[in-house]
């Protein structure tokens, strides 16, 4: 059993994200240099004594909370049933842009990106929107941010959205990929509503299972 998956299962008895999402996410982190490569741990290993699990846990916490928040997004989308089949190029693509768009909104100083985020939050939070955008750099993705961004993306015209292209380009992302991401969030919200659930509640539950939950 992969070390990251075993580590997550030890955190909570609640159903965890699929092995594919955990493995693919960990590969993305390793390739990006965010955590060192780890080997599989024995299935019956004691997480308190196993050095591989300890290393994985510490590595994840080092890059937290952004790792945990992106993992929570993927787990929430999976719970909603809106992700494509596991192992497909599109599934890998989604994992990549969930990670990369978080980097855009937590690291980019592009004026159009910052203004888009501020406008998205201003509809609910008014003058406090700028402070919340600033806090995003610390927390990473939150359910509220994702919901507000997805609403704003749906409100704006394609011409307005293309002003974001310059801010996305340094992260090898496109406006079309942003639309795809935001549509997944909207689809997940709708899927949960039809089951009498709320996106925010599911995300919050998932976030507590992931690395860095105590600092988000």
JSON list of N, CA, C and O in Angstrom, two decimals, residues 13-69:
[
{"chain": "A", "resi": 13, "resn": "UNK", "atom": "N", "xyz": [-11.38, 7.00, 10.09]},
{"chain": "A", "resi": 13, "resn": "UNK", "atom": "CA", "xyz": [-12.05, 5.82, 9.56]},
{"chain": "A", "resi": 13, "resn": "UNK", "atom": "C", "xyz": [-12.97, 6.15, 8.40]},
{"chain": "A", "resi": 13, "resn": "UNK", "atom": "O", "xyz": [-13.50, 5.27, 7.75]},
{"chain": "A", "resi": 14, "resn": "UNK", "atom": "N", "xyz": [-13.18, 7.44, 8.10]},
{"chain": "A", "resi": 14, "resn": "UNK", "atom": "CA", "xyz": [-14.05, 7.84, 7.01]},
{"chain": "A", "resi": 14, "resn": "UNK", "atom": "C", "xyz": [-13.43, 7.41, 5.69]},
{"chain": "A", "resi": 14, "resn": "UNK", "atom": "O", "xyz": [-12.22, 7.39, 5.53]},
{"chain": "A", "resi": 15, "resn": "UNK", "atom": "N", "xyz": [-14.27, 7.08, 4.69]},
{"chain": "A", "resi": 15, "resn": "UNK", "atom": "CA", "xyz": [-13.79, 6.68, 3.38]},
{"chain": "A", "resi": 15, "resn": "UNK", "atom": "C", "xyz": [-12.84, 7.73, 2.83]},
{"chain": "A", "resi": 15, "resn": "UNK", "atom": "O", "xyz": [-13.14, 8.91, 2.80]},
{"chain": "A", "resi": 16, "resn": "UNK", "atom": "N", "xyz": [-11.67, 7.29, 2.38]},
{"chain": "A", "resi": 16, "resn": "UNK", "atom": "CA", "xyz": [-10.64, 8.19, 1.90]},
{"chain": "A", "resi": 16, "resn": "UNK", "atom": "C", "xyz": [-10.67, 8.30, 0.38]},
{"chain": "A", "resi": 16, "resn": "UNK", "atom": "O", "xyz": [-11.29, 7.49, -0.29]},
{"chain": "A", "resi": 17, "resn": "UNK", "atom": "N", "xyz": [-9.98, 9.32, -0.19]},
{"chain": "A", "resi": 17, "resn": "UNK", "atom": "CA", "xyz": [-9.88, 9.41, -1.64]},
{"chain": "A", "resi": 17, "resn": "UNK", "atom": "C", "xyz": [-9.26, 8.15, -2.21]},
{"chain": "A", "resi": 17, "resn": "UNK", "atom": "O", "xyz": [-8.52, 7.45, -1.54]},
{"chain": "A", "resi": 18, "resn": "UNK", "atom": "N", "xyz": [-9.54, 7.88, -3.47]},
{"chain": "A", "resi": 18, "resn": "UNK", "atom": "CA", "xyz": [-9.04, 6.66, -4.10]},
{"chain": "A", "resi": 18, "resn": "UNK", "atom": "C", "xyz": [-7.52, 6.65, -4.13]},
{"chain": "A", "resi": 18, "resn": "UNK", "atom": "O", "xyz": [-6.86, 7.68, -4.09]},
{"chain": "A", "resi": 19, "resn": "UNK", "atom": "N", "xyz": [-6.98, 5.43, -4.23]},
{"chain": "A", "resi": 19, "resn": "UNK", "atom": "CA", "xyz": [-5.53, 5.29, -4.31]},
{"chain": "A", "resi": 19, "resn": "UNK", "atom": "C", "xyz": [-4.99, 6.04, -5.52]},
{"chain": "A", "resi": 19, "resn": "UNK", "atom": "O", "xyz": [-3.89, 6.59, -5.48]},
{"chain": "A", "resi": 20, "resn": "UNK", "atom": "N", "xyz": [-5.77, 6.07, -6.59]},
{"chain": "A", "resi": 20, "resn": "UNK", "atom": "CA", "xyz": [-5.30, 6.76, -7.80]},
{"chain": "A", "resi": 20, "resn": "UNK", "atom": "C", "xyz": [-5.07, 8.24, -7.54]},
{"chain": "A", "resi": 20, "resn": "UNK", "atom": "O", "xyz": [-4.05, 8.80, -7.93]},
{"chain": "A", "resi": 21, "resn": "UNK", "atom": "N", "xyz": [-6.02, 8.90, -6.88]},
{"chain": "A", "resi": 21, "resn": "UNK", "atom": "CA", "xyz": [-5.87, 10.34, -6.62]},
{"chain": "A", "resi": 21, "resn": "UNK", "atom": "C", "xyz": [-4.67, 10.58, -5.72]},
{"chain": "A", "resi": 21, "resn": "UNK", "atom": "O", "xyz": [-3.86, 11.47, -5.95]},
{"chain": "A", "resi": 22, "resn": "UNK", "atom": "N", "xyz": [-4.54, 9.79, -4.66]},
{"chain": "A", "resi": 22, "resn": "UNK", "atom": "CA", "xyz": [-3.42, 9.97, -3.74]},
{"chain": "A", "resi": 22, "resn": "UNK", "atom": "C", "xyz": [-2.10, 9.73, -4.47]},
{"chain": "A", "resi": 22, "resn": "UNK", "atom": "O", "xyz": [-1.16, 10.52, -4.36]},
{"chain": "A", "resi": 23, "resn": "UNK", "atom": "N", "xyz": [-2.01, 8.63, -5.22]},
{"chain": "A", "resi": 23, "resn": "UNK", "atom": "CA", "xyz": [-0.77, 8.31, -5.92]},
{"chain": "A", "resi": 23, "resn": "UNK", "atom": "C", "xyz": [-0.42, 9.37, -6.95]},
{"chain": "A", "resi": 23, "resn": "UNK", "atom": "O", "xyz": [0.72, 9.81, -7.06]},
{"chain": "A", "resi": 24, "resn": "UNK", "atom": "N", "xyz": [-1.42, 9.77, -7.75]},
{"chain": "A", "resi": 24, "resn": "UNK", "atom": "CA", "xyz": [-1.17, 10.76, -8.80]},
{"chain": "A", "resi": 24, "resn": "UNK", "atom": "C", "xyz": [-0.76, 12.09, -8.19]},
{"chain": "A", "resi": 24, "resn": "UNK", "atom": "O", "xyz": [0.12, 12.78, -8.71]},
{"chain": "A", "resi": 25, "resn": "UNK", "atom": "N", "xyz": [-1.41, 12.45, -7.09]},
{"chain": "A", "resi": 25, "resn": "UNK", "atom": "CA", "xyz": [-1.08, 13.71, -6.44]},
{"chain": "A", "resi": 25, "resn": "UNK", "atom": "C", "xyz": [0.34, 13.66, -5.90]},
{"chain": "A", "resi": 25, "resn": "UNK", "atom": "O", "xyz": [1.11, 14.61, -6.05]},
{"chain": "A", "resi": 26, "resn": "UNK", "atom": "N", "xyz": [0.71, 12.54, -5.28]},
{"chain": "A", "resi": 26, "resn": "UNK", "atom": "CA", "xyz": [2.05, 12.42, -4.72]},
{"chain": "A", "resi": 26, "resn": "UNK", "atom": "C", "xyz": [3.10, 12.47, -5.83]},
{"chain": "A", "resi": 26, "resn": "UNK", "atom": "O", "xyz": [4.15, 13.09, -5.67]},
{"chain": "A", "resi": 27, "resn": "UNK", "atom": "N", "xyz": [2.81, 11.84, -6.96]},
{"chain": "A", "resi": 27, "resn": "UNK", "atom": "CA", "xyz": [3.73, 11.91, -8.10]},
{"chain": "A", "resi": 27, "resn": "UNK", "atom": "C", "xyz": [3.91, 13.36, -8.55]},
{"chain": "A", "resi": 27, "resn": "UNK", "atom": "O", "xyz": [5.03, 13.81, -8.83]},
{"chain": "A", "resi": 28, "resn": "UNK", "atom": "N", "xyz": [2.80, 14.11, -8.60]},
{"chain": "A", "resi": 28, "resn": "UNK", "atom": "CA", "xyz": [2.88, 15.51, -8.99]},
{"chain": "A", "resi": 28, "resn": "UNK", "atom": "C", "xyz": [3.77, 16.30, -8.04]},
{"chain": "A", "resi": 28, "resn": "UNK", "atom": "O", "xyz": [4.56, 17.15, -8.45]},
{"chain": "A", "resi": 29, "resn": "UNK", "atom": "N", "xyz": [3.65, 16.01, -6.75]},
{"chain": "A", "resi": 29, "resn": "UNK", "atom": "CA", "xyz": [4.45, 16.71, -5.76]},
{"chain": "A", "resi": 29, "resn": "UNK", "atom": "C", "xyz": [5.92, 16.35, -5.89]},
{"chain": "A", "resi": 29, "resn": "UNK", "atom": "O", "xyz": [6.80, 17.20, -5.78]},
{"chain": "A", "resi": 30, "resn": "UNK", "atom": "N", "xyz": [6.19, 15.07, -6.09]},
{"chain": "A", "resi": 30, "resn": "UNK", "atom": "CA", "xyz": [7.58, 14.63, -6.24]},
{"chain": "A", "resi": 30, "resn": "UNK", "atom": "C", "xyz": [8.21, 15.27, -7.46]},
{"chain": "A", "resi": 30, "resn": "UNK", "atom": "O", "xyz": [9.33, 15.78, -7.41]},
{"chain": "A", "resi": 31, "resn": "UNK", "atom": "N", "xyz": [7.48, 15.24, -8.59]},
{"chain": "A", "resi": 31, "resn": "UNK", "atom": "CA", "xyz": [8.02, 15.83, -9.81]},
{"chain": "A", "resi": 31, "resn": "UNK", "atom": "C", "xyz": [8.23, 17.33, -9.66]},
{"chain": "A", "resi": 31, "resn": "UNK", "atom": "O", "xyz": [9.13, 17.90, -10.26]},
{"chain": "A", "resi": 32, "resn": "UNK", "atom": "N", "xyz": [7.38, 17.95, -8.84]},
{"chain": "A", "resi": 32, "resn": "UNK", "atom": "CA", "xyz": [7.52, 19.38, -8.62]},
{"chain": "A", "resi": 32, "resn": "UNK", "atom": "C", "xyz": [8.53, 19.73, -7.54]},
{"chain": "A", "resi": 32, "resn": "UNK", "atom": "O", "xyz": [8.77, 20.90, -7.27]},
{"chain": "A", "resi": 33, "resn": "UNK", "atom": "N", "xyz": [9.10, 18.71, -6.90]},
{"chain": "A", "resi": 33, "resn": "UNK", "atom": "CA", "xyz": [10.12, 18.95, -5.89]},
{"chain": "A", "resi": 33, "resn": "UNK", "atom": "C", "xyz": [9.58, 19.39, -4.55]},
{"chain": "A", "resi": 33, "resn": "UNK", "atom": "O", "xyz": [10.32, 19.87, -3.69]},
{"chain": "A", "resi": 34, "resn": "UNK", "atom": "N", "xyz": [8.25, 19.23, -4.33]},
{"chain": "A", "resi": 34, "resn": "UNK", "atom": "CA", "xyz": [7.67, 19.69, -3.08]},
{"chain": "A", "resi": 34, "resn": "UNK", "atom": "C", "xyz": [7.87, 18.70, -1.94]},
{"chain": "A", "resi": 34, "resn": "UNK", "atom": "O", "xyz": [7.95, 19.08, -0.78]},
{"chain": "A", "resi": 35, "resn": "UNK", "atom": "N", "xyz": [7.92, 17.40, -2.26]},
{"chain": "A", "resi": 35, "resn": "UNK", "atom": "CA", "xyz": [8.21, 16.40, -1.25]},
{"chain": "A", "resi": 35, "resn": "UNK", "atom": "C", "xyz": [9.17, 15.38, -1.85]},
{"chain": "A", "resi": 35, "resn": "UNK", "atom": "O", "xyz": [9.17, 15.16, -3.06]},
{"chain": "A", "resi": 36, "resn": "UNK", "atom": "N", "xyz": [10.01, 14.73, -1.04]},
{"chain": "A", "resi": 36, "resn": "UNK", "atom": "CA", "xyz": [10.92, 13.74, -1.57]},
{"chain": "A", "resi": 36, "resn": "UNK", "atom": "C", "xyz": [10.19, 12.47, -1.95]},
{"chain": "A", "resi": 36, "resn": "UNK", "atom": "O", "xyz": [9.10, 12.19, -1.45]},
{"chain": "A", "resi": 37, "resn": "UNK", "atom": "N", "xyz": [10.79, 11.69, -2.84]},
{"chain": "A", "resi": 37, "resn": "UNK", "atom": "CA", "xyz": [10.22, 10.42, -3.23]},
{"chain": "A", "resi": 37, "resn": "UNK", "atom": "C", "xyz": [10.23, 9.47, -2.05]},
{"chain": "A", "resi": 37, "resn": "UNK", "atom": "O", "xyz": [11.16, 9.44, -1.26]},
{"chain": "A", "resi": 38, "resn": "UNK", "atom": "N", "xyz": [9.12, 8.70, -1.89]},
{"chain": "A", "resi": 38, "resn": "UNK", "atom": "CA", "xyz": [9.03, 7.74, -0.80]},
{"chain": "A", "resi": 38, "resn": "UNK", "atom": "C", "xyz": [8.68, 6.37, -1.36]},
{"chain": "A", "resi": 38, "resn": "UNK", "atom": "O", "xyz": [8.08, 6.25, -2.42]},
{"chain": "A", "resi": 39, "resn": "UNK", "atom": "N", "xyz": [9.05, 5.33, -0.62]},
{"chain": "A", "resi": 39, "resn": "UNK", "atom": "CA", "xyz": [8.74, 3.97, -1.04]},
{"chain": "A", "resi": 39, "resn": "UNK", "atom": "C", "xyz": [7.49, 3.49, -0.34]},
{"chain": "A", "resi": 39, "resn": "UNK", "atom": "O", "xyz": [7.06, 4.05, 0.66]},
{"chain": "A", "resi": 40, "resn": "UNK", "atom": "N", "xyz": [6.91, 2.41, -0.87]},
{"chain": "A", "resi": 40, "resn": "UNK", "atom": "CA", "xyz": [5.72, 1.85, -0.26]},
{"chain": "A", "resi": 40, "resn": "UNK", "atom": "C", "xyz": [6.07, 1.26, 1.10]},
{"chain": "A", "resi": 40, "resn": "UNK", "atom": "O", "xyz": [7.13, 0.70, 1.30]},
{"chain": "A", "resi": 41, "resn": "UNK", "atom": "N", "xyz": [5.13, 1.39, 2.04]},
{"chain": "A", "resi": 41, "resn": "UNK", "atom": "CA", "xyz": [5.31, 0.83, 3.37]},
{"chain": "A", "resi": 41, "resn": "UNK", "atom": "C", "xyz": [4.50, -0.45, 3.50]},
{"chain": "A", "resi": 41, "resn": "UNK", "atom": "O", "xyz": [3.50, -0.62, 2.82]},
{"chain": "A", "resi": 42, "resn": "UNK", "atom": "N", "xyz": [4.91, -1.37, 4.38]},
{"chain": "A", "resi": 42, "resn": "UNK", "atom": "CA", "xyz": [4.13, -2.59, 4.58]},
{"chain": "A", "resi": 42, "resn": "UNK", "atom": "C", "xyz": [2.72, -2.27, 5.01]},
{"chain": "A", "resi": 42, "resn": "UNK", "atom": "O", "xyz": [2.48, -1.33, 5.77]},
{"chain": "A", "resi": 43, "resn": "UNK", "atom": "N", "xyz": [1.75, -3.05, 4.54]},
{"chain": "A", "resi": 43, "resn": "UNK", "atom": "CA", "xyz": [0.34, -2.76, 4.79]},
{"chain": "A", "resi": 43, "resn": "UNK", "atom": "C", "xyz": [0.00, -2.78, 6.27]},
{"chain": "A", "resi": 43, "resn": "UNK", "atom": "O", "xyz": [-0.89, -2.07, 6.71]},
{"chain": "A", "resi": 44, "resn": "UNK", "atom": "N", "xyz": [0.70, -3.59, 7.06]},
{"chain": "A", "resi": 44, "resn": "UNK", "atom": "CA", "xyz": [0.37, -3.70, 8.47]},
{"chain": "A", "resi": 44, "resn": "UNK", "atom": "C", "xyz": [1.31, -2.90, 9.35]},
{"chain": "A", "resi": 44, "resn": "UNK", "atom": "O", "xyz": [1.36, -3.08, 10.55]},
{"chain": "A", "resi": 45, "resn": "UNK", "atom": "N", "xyz": [2.06, -1.99, 8.74]},
{"chain": "A", "resi": 45, "resn": "UNK", "atom": "CA", "xyz": [3.04, -1.23, 9.51]},
{"chain": "A", "resi": 45, "resn": "UNK", "atom": "C", "xyz": [2.36, -0.33, 10.52]},
{"chain": "A", "resi": 45, "resn": "UNK", "atom": "O", "xyz": [1.29, 0.21, 10.28]},
{"chain": "A", "resi": 46, "resn": "UNK", "atom": "N", "xyz": [3.01, -0.15, 11.66]},
{"chain": "A", "resi": 46, "resn": "UNK", "atom": "CA", "xyz": [2.55, 0.78, 12.68]},
{"chain": "A", "resi": 46, "resn": "UNK", "atom": "C", "xyz": [3.00, 2.17, 12.27]},
{"chain": "A", "resi": 46, "resn": "UNK", "atom": "O", "xyz": [4.20, 2.44, 12.19]},
{"chain": "A", "resi": 47, "resn": "UNK", "atom": "N", "xyz": [2.06, 3.11, 11.98]},
{"chain": "A", "resi": 47, "resn": "UNK", "atom": "CA", "xyz": [2.46, 4.43, 11.50]},
{"chain": "A", "resi": 47, "resn": "UNK", "atom": "C", "xyz": [3.30, 5.19, 12.50]},
{"chain": "A", "resi": 47, "resn": "UNK", "atom": "O", "xyz": [4.05, 6.09, 12.14]},
{"chain": "A", "resi": 48, "resn": "UNK", "atom": "N", "xyz": [3.19, 4.85, 13.78]},
{"chain": "A", "resi": 48, "resn": "UNK", "atom": "CA", "xyz": [3.97, 5.55, 14.79]},
{"chain": "A", "resi": 48, "resn": "UNK", "atom": "C", "xyz": [5.42, 5.11, 14.78]},
{"chain": "A", "resi": 48, "resn": "UNK", "atom": "O", "xyz": [6.30, 5.82, 15.26]},
{"chain": "A", "resi": 49, "resn": "UNK", "atom": "N", "xyz": [5.70, 3.90, 14.22]},
{"chain": "A", "resi": 49, "resn": "UNK", "atom": "CA", "xyz": [7.05, 3.36, 14.25]},
{"chain": "A", "resi": 49, "resn": "UNK", "atom": "C", "xyz": [7.70, 3.28, 12.88]},
{"chain": "A", "resi": 49, "resn": "UNK", "atom": "O", "xyz": [8.91, 3.15, 12.78]},
{"chain": "A", "resi": 50, "resn": "UNK", "atom": "N", "xyz": [6.89, 3.31, 11.83]},
{"chain": "A", "resi": 50, "resn": "UNK", "atom": "CA", "xyz": [7.43, 3.11, 10.49]},
{"chain": "A", "resi": 50, "resn": "UNK", "atom": "C", "xyz": [8.10, 4.38, 10.00]},
{"chain": "A", "resi": 50, "resn": "UNK", "atom": "O", "xyz": [7.46, 5.42, 9.88]},
{"chain": "A", "resi": 51, "resn": "UNK", "atom": "N", "xyz": [9.41, 4.36, 9.68]},
{"chain": "A", "resi": 51, "resn": "UNK", "atom": "CA", "xyz": [10.12, 5.58, 9.28]},
{"chain": "A", "resi": 51, "resn": "UNK", "atom": "C", "xyz": [9.65, 6.13, 7.95]},
{"chain": "A", "resi": 51, "resn": "UNK", "atom": "O", "xyz": [9.72, 7.33, 7.72]},
{"chain": "A", "resi": 52, "resn": "UNK", "atom": "N", "xyz": [9.15, 5.26, 7.04]},
{"chain": "A", "resi": 52, "resn": "UNK", "atom": "CA", "xyz": [8.66, 5.75, 5.75]},
{"chain": "A", "resi": 52, "resn": "UNK", "atom": "C", "xyz": [7.42, 6.59, 5.94]},
{"chain": "A", "resi": 52, "resn": "UNK", "atom": "O", "xyz": [7.28, 7.67, 5.38]},
{"chain": "A", "resi": 53, "resn": "UNK", "atom": "N", "xyz": [6.49, 6.11, 6.79]},
{"chain": "A", "resi": 53, "resn": "UNK", "atom": "CA", "xyz": [5.28, 6.88, 7.05]},
{"chain": "A", "resi": 53, "resn": "UNK", "atom": "C", "xyz": [5.60, 8.17, 7.77]},
{"chain": "A", "resi": 53, "resn": "UNK", "atom": "O", "xyz": [5.01, 9.21, 7.51]},
{"chain": "A", "resi": 54, "resn": "UNK", "atom": "N", "xyz": [6.55, 8.11, 8.69]},
{"chain": "A", "resi": 54, "resn": "UNK", "atom": "CA", "xyz": [6.94, 9.32, 9.42]},
{"chain": "A", "resi": 54, "resn": "UNK", "atom": "C", "xyz": [7.52, 10.35, 8.47]},
{"chain": "A", "resi": 54, "resn": "UNK", "atom": "O", "xyz": [7.19, 11.54, 8.53]},
{"chain": "A", "resi": 55, "resn": "UNK", "atom": "N", "xyz": [8.37, 9.90, 7.52]},
{"chain": "A", "resi": 55, "resn": "UNK", "atom": "CA", "xyz": [8.96, 10.81, 6.54]},
{"chain": "A", "resi": 55, "resn": "UNK", "atom": "C", "xyz": [7.89, 11.42, 5.66]},
{"chain": "A", "resi": 55, "resn": "UNK", "atom": "O", "xyz": [7.90, 12.62, 5.37]},
{"chain": "A", "resi": 56, "resn": "UNK", "atom": "N", "xyz": [6.92, 10.60, 5.21]},
{"chain": "A", "resi": 56, "resn": "UNK", "atom": "CA", "xyz": [5.84, 11.09, 4.36]},
{"chain": "A", "resi": 56, "resn": "UNK", "atom": "C", "xyz": [5.03, 12.14, 5.09]},
{"chain": "A", "resi": 56, "resn": "UNK", "atom": "O", "xyz": [4.69, 13.19, 4.54]},
{"chain": "A", "resi": 57, "resn": "UNK", "atom": "N", "xyz": [4.68, 11.85, 6.34]},
{"chain": "A", "resi": 57, "resn": "UNK", "atom": "CA", "xyz": [3.89, 12.79, 7.13]},
{"chain": "A", "resi": 57, "resn": "UNK", "atom": "C", "xyz": [4.62, 14.11, 7.30]},
{"chain": "A", "resi": 57, "resn": "UNK", "atom": "O", "xyz": [4.06, 15.18, 7.10]},
{"chain": "A", "resi": 58, "resn": "UNK", "atom": "N", "xyz": [5.91, 14.03, 7.65]},
{"chain": "A", "resi": 58, "resn": "UNK", "atom": "CA", "xyz": [6.67, 15.26, 7.86]},
{"chain": "A", "resi": 58, "resn": "UNK", "atom": "C", "xyz": [6.84, 16.04, 6.57]},
{"chain": "A", "resi": 58, "resn": "UNK", "atom": "O", "xyz": [6.77, 17.26, 6.56]},
{"chain": "A", "resi": 59, "resn": "UNK", "atom": "N", "xyz": [7.06, 15.33, 5.46]},
{"chain": "A", "resi": 59, "resn": "UNK", "atom": "CA", "xyz": [7.23, 16.01, 4.17]},
{"chain": "A", "resi": 59, "resn": "UNK", "atom": "C", "xyz": [5.97, 16.73, 3.77]},
{"chain": "A", "resi": 59, "resn": "UNK", "atom": "O", "xyz": [6.00, 17.85, 3.28]},
{"chain": "A", "resi": 60, "resn": "UNK", "atom": "N", "xyz": [4.81, 16.08, 3.97]},
{"chain": "A", "resi": 60, "resn": "UNK", "atom": "CA", "xyz": [3.54, 16.70, 3.61]},
{"chain": "A", "resi": 60, "resn": "UNK", "atom": "C", "xyz": [3.29, 17.94, 4.46]},
{"chain": "A", "resi": 60, "resn": "UNK", "atom": "O", "xyz": [2.84, 18.97, 3.98]},
{"chain": "A", "resi": 61, "resn": "UNK", "atom": "N", "xyz": [3.61, 17.84, 5.77]},
{"chain": "A", "resi": 61, "resn": "UNK", "atom": "CA", "xyz": [3.37, 18.97, 6.64]},
{"chain": "A", "resi": 61, "resn": "UNK", "atom": "C", "xyz": [4.28, 20.14, 6.31]},
{"chain": "A", "resi": 61, "resn": "UNK", "atom": "O", "xyz": [3.93, 21.29, 6.49]},
{"chain": "A", "resi": 62, "resn": "UNK", "atom": "N", "xyz": [5.49, 19.84, 5.81]},
{"chain": "A", "resi": 62, "resn": "UNK", "atom": "CA", "xyz": [6.43, 20.90, 5.46]},
{"chain": "A", "resi": 62, "resn": "UNK", "atom": "C", "xyz": [5.84, 21.81, 4.39]},
{"chain": "A", "resi": 62, "resn": "UNK", "atom": "O", "xyz": [6.02, 23.02, 4.42]},
{"chain": "A", "resi": 63, "resn": "UNK", "atom": "N", "xyz": [5.15, 21.23, 3.41]},
{"chain": "A", "resi": 63, "resn": "UNK", "atom": "CA", "xyz": [4.59, 22.01, 2.32]},
{"chain": "A", "resi": 63, "resn": "UNK", "atom": "C", "xyz": [3.14, 22.40, 2.56]},
{"chain": "A", "resi": 63, "resn": "UNK", "atom": "O", "xyz": [2.51, 22.97, 1.71]},
{"chain": "A", "resi": 64, "resn": "UNK", "atom": "N", "xyz": [2.60, 22.09, 3.72]},
{"chain": "A", "resi": 64, "resn": "UNK", "atom": "CA", "xyz": [1.22, 22.41, 4.05]},
{"chain": "A", "resi": 64, "resn": "UNK", "atom": "C", "xyz": [1.10, 23.91, 4.31]},
{"chain": "A", "resi": 64, "resn": "UNK", "atom": "O", "xyz": [2.09, 24.56, 4.64]},
{"chain": "A", "resi": 65, "resn": "UNK", "atom": "N", "xyz": [-0.11, 24.48, 4.21]},
{"chain": "A", "resi": 65, "resn": "UNK", "atom": "CA", "xyz": [-1.37, 23.79, 4.00]},
{"chain": "A", "resi": 65, "resn": "UNK", "atom": "C", "xyz": [-1.77, 23.61, 2.54]},
{"chain": "A", "resi": 65, "resn": "UNK", "atom": "O", "xyz": [-2.81, 23.04, 2.25]},
{"chain": "A", "resi": 66, "resn": "UNK", "atom": "N", "xyz": [-0.97, 24.10, 1.61]},
{"chain": "A", "resi": 66, "resn": "UNK", "atom": "CA", "xyz": [-1.39, 24.06, 0.21]},
{"chain": "A", "resi": 66, "resn": "UNK", "atom": "C", "xyz": [-1.53, 22.64, -0.34]},
{"chain": "A", "resi": 66, "resn": "UNK", "atom": "O", "xyz": [-2.41, 22.38, -1.17]},
{"chain": "A", "resi": 67, "resn": "UNK", "atom": "N", "xyz": [-0.68, 21.72, 0.10]},
{"chain": "A", "resi": 67, "resn": "UNK", "atom": "CA", "xyz": [-0.83, 20.34, -0.35]},
{"chain": "A", "resi": 67, "resn": "UNK", "atom": "C", "xyz": [-2.16, 19.77, 0.11]},
{"chain": "A", "resi": 67, "resn": "UNK", "atom": "O", "xyz": [-2.93, 19.20, -0.66]},
{"chain": "A", "resi": 68, "resn": "UNK", "atom": "N", "xyz": [-2.45, 19.92, 1.40]},
{"chain": "A", "resi": 68, "resn": "UNK", "atom": "CA", "xyz": [-3.68, 19.38, 1.94]},
{"chain": "A", "resi": 68, "resn": "UNK", "atom": "C", "xyz": [-4.93, 19.99, 1.35]},
{"chain": "A", "resi": 68, "resn": "UNK", "atom": "O", "xyz": [-5.93, 19.30, 1.11]},
{"chain": "A", "resi": 69, "resn": "UNK", "atom": "N", "xyz": [-4.89, 21.29, 1.08]},
{"chain": "A", "resi": 69, "resn": "UNK", "atom": "CA", "xyz": [-6.08, 21.94, 0.53]},
{"chain": "A", "resi": 69, "resn": "UNK", "atom": "C", "xyz": [-6.35, 21.49, -0.90]},
{"chain": "A", "resi": 69, "resn": "UNK", "atom": "O", "xyz": [-7.50, 21.26, -1.29]}
]
